[in-house]
XYZ file of C-alpha atoms in Angstrom:
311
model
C 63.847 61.431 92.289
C 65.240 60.201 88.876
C 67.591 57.057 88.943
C 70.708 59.721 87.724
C 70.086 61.688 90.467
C 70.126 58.844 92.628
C 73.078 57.660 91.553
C 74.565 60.893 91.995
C 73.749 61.166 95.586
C 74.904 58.111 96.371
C 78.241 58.618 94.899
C 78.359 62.006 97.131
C 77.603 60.382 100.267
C 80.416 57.515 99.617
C 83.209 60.099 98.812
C 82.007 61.979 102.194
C 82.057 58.956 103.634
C 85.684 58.203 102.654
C 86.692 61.138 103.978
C 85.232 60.815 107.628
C 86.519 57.099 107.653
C 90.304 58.667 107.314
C 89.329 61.538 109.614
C 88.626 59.031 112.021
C 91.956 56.834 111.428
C 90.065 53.930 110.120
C 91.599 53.982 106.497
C 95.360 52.263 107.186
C 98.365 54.444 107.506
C 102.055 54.155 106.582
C 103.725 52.123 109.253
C 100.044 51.067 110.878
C 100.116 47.589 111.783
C 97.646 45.420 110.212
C 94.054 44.299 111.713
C 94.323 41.005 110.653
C 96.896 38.708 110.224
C 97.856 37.598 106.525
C 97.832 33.214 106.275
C 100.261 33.241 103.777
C 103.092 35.667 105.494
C 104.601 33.291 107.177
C 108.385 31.776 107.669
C 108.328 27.799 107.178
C 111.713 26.490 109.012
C 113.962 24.613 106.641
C 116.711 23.228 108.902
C 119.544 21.956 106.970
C 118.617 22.990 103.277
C 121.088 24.487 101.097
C 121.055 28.320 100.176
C 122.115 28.575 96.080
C 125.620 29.717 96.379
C 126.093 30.885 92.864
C 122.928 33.604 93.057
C 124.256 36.840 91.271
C 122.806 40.343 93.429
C 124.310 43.829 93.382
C 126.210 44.622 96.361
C 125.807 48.374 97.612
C 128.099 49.186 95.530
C 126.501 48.407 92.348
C 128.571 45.154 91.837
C 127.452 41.531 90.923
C 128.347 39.104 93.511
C 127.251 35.639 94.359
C 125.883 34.534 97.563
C 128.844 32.480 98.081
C 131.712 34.981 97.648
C 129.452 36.797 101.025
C 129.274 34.078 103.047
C 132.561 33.604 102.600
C 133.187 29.983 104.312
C 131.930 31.822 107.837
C 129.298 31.288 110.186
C 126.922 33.993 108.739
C 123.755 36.147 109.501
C 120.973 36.465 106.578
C 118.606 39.532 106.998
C 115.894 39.511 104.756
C 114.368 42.826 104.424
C 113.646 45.438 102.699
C 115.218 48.681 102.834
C 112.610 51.321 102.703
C 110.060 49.587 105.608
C 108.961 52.009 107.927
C 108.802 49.674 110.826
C 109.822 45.641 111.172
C 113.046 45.779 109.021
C 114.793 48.712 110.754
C 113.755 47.110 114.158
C 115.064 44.024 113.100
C 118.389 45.567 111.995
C 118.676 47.933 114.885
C 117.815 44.602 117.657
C 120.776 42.368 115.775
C 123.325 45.728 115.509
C 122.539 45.848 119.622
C 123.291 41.803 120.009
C 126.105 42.411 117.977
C 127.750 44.834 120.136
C 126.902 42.723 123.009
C 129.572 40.479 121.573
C 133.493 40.248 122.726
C 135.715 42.579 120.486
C 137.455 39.165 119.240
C 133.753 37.921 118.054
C 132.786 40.556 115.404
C 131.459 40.668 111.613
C 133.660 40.404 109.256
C 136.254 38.236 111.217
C 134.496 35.601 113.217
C 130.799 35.589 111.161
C 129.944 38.097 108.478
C 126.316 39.195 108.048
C 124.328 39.111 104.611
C 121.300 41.848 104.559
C 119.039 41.400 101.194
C 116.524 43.308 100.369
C 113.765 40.958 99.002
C 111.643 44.175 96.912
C 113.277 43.829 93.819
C 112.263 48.057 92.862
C 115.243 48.907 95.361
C 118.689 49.987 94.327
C 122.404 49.808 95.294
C 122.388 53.303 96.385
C 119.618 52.704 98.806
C 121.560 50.021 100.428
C 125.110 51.811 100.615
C 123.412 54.243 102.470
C 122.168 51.607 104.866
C 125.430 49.816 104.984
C 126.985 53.366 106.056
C 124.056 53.761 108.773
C 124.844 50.724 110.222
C 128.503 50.056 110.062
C 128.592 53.809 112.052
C 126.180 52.527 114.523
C 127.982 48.980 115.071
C 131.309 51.260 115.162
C 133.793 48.328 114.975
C 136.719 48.319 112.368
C 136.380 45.320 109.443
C 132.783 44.980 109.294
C 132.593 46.756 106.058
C 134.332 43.345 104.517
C 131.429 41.422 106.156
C 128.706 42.998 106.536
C 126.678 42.838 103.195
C 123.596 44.866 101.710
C 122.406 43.424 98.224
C 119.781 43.951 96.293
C 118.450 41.696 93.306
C 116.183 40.676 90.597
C 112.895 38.976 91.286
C 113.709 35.473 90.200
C 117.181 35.537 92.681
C 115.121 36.683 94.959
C 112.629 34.232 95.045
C 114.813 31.415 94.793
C 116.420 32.576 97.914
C 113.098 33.067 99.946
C 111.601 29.829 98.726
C 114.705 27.856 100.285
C 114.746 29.299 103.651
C 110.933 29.353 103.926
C 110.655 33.024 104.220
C 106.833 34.013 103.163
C 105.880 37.502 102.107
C 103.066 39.583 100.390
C 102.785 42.983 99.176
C 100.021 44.608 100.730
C 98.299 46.587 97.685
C 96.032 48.543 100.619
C 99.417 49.468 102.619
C 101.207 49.488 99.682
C 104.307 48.171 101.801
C 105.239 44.341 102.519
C 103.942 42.205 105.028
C 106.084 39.887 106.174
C 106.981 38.872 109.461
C 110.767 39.540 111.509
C 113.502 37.542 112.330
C 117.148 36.668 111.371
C 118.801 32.934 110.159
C 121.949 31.541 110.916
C 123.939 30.017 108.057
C 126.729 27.516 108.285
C 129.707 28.659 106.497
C 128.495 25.995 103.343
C 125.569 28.106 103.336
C 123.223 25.817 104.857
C 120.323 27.006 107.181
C 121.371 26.255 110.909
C 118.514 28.076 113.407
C 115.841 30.629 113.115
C 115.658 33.787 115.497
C 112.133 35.720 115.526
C 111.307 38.924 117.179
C 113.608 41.611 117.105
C 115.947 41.284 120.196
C 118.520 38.837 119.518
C 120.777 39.766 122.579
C 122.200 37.785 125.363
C 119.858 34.445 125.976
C 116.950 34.105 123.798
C 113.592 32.051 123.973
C 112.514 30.134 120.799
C 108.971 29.099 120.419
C 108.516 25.677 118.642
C 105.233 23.521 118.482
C 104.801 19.925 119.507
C 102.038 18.092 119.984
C 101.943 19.195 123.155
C 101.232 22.394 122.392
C 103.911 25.346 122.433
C 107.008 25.249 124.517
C 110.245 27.666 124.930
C 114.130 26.270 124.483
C 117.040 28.831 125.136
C 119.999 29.454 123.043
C 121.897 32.650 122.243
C 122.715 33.792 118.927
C 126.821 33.676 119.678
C 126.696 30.400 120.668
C 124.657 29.272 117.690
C 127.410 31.178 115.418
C 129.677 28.960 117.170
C 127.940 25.811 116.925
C 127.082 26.429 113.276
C 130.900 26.592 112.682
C 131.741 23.436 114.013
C 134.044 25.434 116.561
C 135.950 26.884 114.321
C 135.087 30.616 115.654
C 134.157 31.577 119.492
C 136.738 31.324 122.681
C 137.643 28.095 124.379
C 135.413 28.470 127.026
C 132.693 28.395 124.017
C 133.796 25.322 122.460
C 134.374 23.575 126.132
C 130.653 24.441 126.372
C 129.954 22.953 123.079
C 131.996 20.194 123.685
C 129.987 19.119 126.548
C 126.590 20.371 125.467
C 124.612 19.803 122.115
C 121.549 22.056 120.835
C 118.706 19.319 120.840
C 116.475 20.789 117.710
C 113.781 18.735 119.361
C 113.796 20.071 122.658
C 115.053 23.471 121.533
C 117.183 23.721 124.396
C 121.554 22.787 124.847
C 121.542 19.660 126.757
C 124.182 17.148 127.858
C 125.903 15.718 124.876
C 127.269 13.099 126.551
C 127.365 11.473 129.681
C 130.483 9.814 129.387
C 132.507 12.678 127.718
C 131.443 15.132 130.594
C 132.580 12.071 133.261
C 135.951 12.111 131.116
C 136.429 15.959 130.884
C 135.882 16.123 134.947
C 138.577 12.346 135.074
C 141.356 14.335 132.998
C 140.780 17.555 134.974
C 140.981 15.853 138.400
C 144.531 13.974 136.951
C 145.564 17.011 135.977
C 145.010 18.746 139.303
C 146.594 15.480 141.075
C 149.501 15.406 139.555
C 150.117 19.049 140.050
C 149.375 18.718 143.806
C 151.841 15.601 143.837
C 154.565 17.993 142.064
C 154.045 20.899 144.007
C 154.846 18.512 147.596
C 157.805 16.483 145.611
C 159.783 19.902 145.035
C 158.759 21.296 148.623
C 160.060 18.108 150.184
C 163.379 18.185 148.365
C 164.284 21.763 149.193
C 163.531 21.186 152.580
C 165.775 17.975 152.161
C 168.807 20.454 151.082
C 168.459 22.863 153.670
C 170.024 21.196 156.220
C 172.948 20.028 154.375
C 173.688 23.243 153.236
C 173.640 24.364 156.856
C 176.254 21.605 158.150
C 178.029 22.255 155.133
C 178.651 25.957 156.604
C 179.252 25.169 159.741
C 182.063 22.605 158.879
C 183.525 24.977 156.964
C 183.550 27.484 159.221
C 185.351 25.493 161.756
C 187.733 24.061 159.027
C 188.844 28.391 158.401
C 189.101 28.486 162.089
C 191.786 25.659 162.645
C 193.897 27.190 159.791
């Protein structure tokens, strides 16, 4: 057999081989999660650093707007995502719409936080995202968050600048051809610094956060109202909310609310037990003095009943 025709062959058996390999759901799929796990898709936490206000993206409306003029000066929600994923981001999105709704009607986007969804694939377009800001304000079904909940879109640079400071790591996946990146949500302070990290995609009621010591892993609790409140500085949330905070800190070491403060708990419980003294001491003073006037008021009709009689 002549070298051509080898060559020939062998290019034969490596298209037929191709073909078998996809037959047999080896060759990756839209949607298929990956075999192995990508080193540099990662998220790297960056408590405390400061997300560039003054970054220009469209809004899904077409409009510049600056990252500042979204967050608005409120406790706020980034969602980094992008809009045409065929699995994470819509779980993502779908897992916070379900926490949100888990909320109190007086604790809602656009009034007590506001939520900021960016796409980080710089190909997609406003229209894309209006149509996912109409998806989603439907399925969250509560009246005002179309003035706080955001979907922008951007240029690469804007993009990356945004990424880079919260430590948000993802690659395009030439084989997939989608983005590999990994899910979760970050809570902003209304300056637009980073507060906490969520992962997963179920940020409802009380939620386990994985952090490494030297130790090895261990699990804190927090929920993501309470860390909308805390990122505030109180100024959203109930009373009962800020009482809690009041009393209890988020230790980032520990991962977990503990006692603030021994002596401001022993004070809280001091002013509540004066409190309740003094109305106890009230409530007996008042009882004691109308069951002072009673009788008088009886003699007094009786003398003058005997008084009308003599007339």
């Amino acid at each position: 057999m002549s070298l051509k025709r080898f060559g020939l062959v062998l290019a034969v058996l490596s298209v037929v081989a191709g073909f078998a390999m996809a037959g047999d759901g080896l060759a990756p799929k839209p949607g298929e999660q990956r075999r192995i796990a990508n080193p540099g898709v990662r998220i790297d936490e960056k408590l405390d650093a400061q997300v560039p206000l003054d970054l220009v993206f469209k809004n899904e409306n077409g409009q510049d707007v600056t990252l500042g003029e979204c967050i608005n000066g409120r406790p706020t929600i980034l969602v980094l995502a992008y809009f045409r994923c065929p699995m994470n981001c819509t779980d993502v999105l779908n897992g916070l719409t379900d926490a949100m709704r888990q909320m109190p009607n007086d604790f809602s986007a656009g009034g007590a936080y506001n939520v900021l969804t960016v796409s980080f694939d710089e190909r997609e377009q406003p229209a894309l995202a209006k149509e996912k800001k109409q998806w989603y304000l439907k399925d969250y079904g509560r009246p005002g968050a179309e003035n706080g909940w955001h979907f922008l879109t951007g240029k690469k640079e804007p993009i990356r600048q945004l990424t880079d400071t919260v430590g948000y790591r993802f690659v395009y996946d030439k084989v997939y051809k989608e983005y590999d990146h990994l899910s979760g949500i970050i809570v902003l302070r209304p300056d637009g610094r980073v507060f906490r990290y969520f992962y997963g995609i179920n940020y409802g009621n009380e939620q386990d956060i994985q952090y490494a010591t030297t130790e090895g892993f261990k699990i804190g609790k927090t929920t993501l109202k309470l860390s909308l409140v805390e990122a505030s500085d109180g100024q959203v949330g109930s009373l009962i909310d800020k009482l809690f905070l009041r009393c209890y800190r988020f230790d980032h070491l520990e991962r977990d609310y503990r006692a603030g403060s021994i002596l401001l708990v022993v004070r809280i419980g001091a002013v509540l037990t004066v409190i309740g003294l003094g109305l106890g001491v009230t409530y007996f003073v008042r009882r004691e003095r109308r069951a002072a006037r009673q009788p008088i008021s009886a003699a007094s009709a009786i003398a003058s009943s005997e008084t009308g009689g003599t007339t």
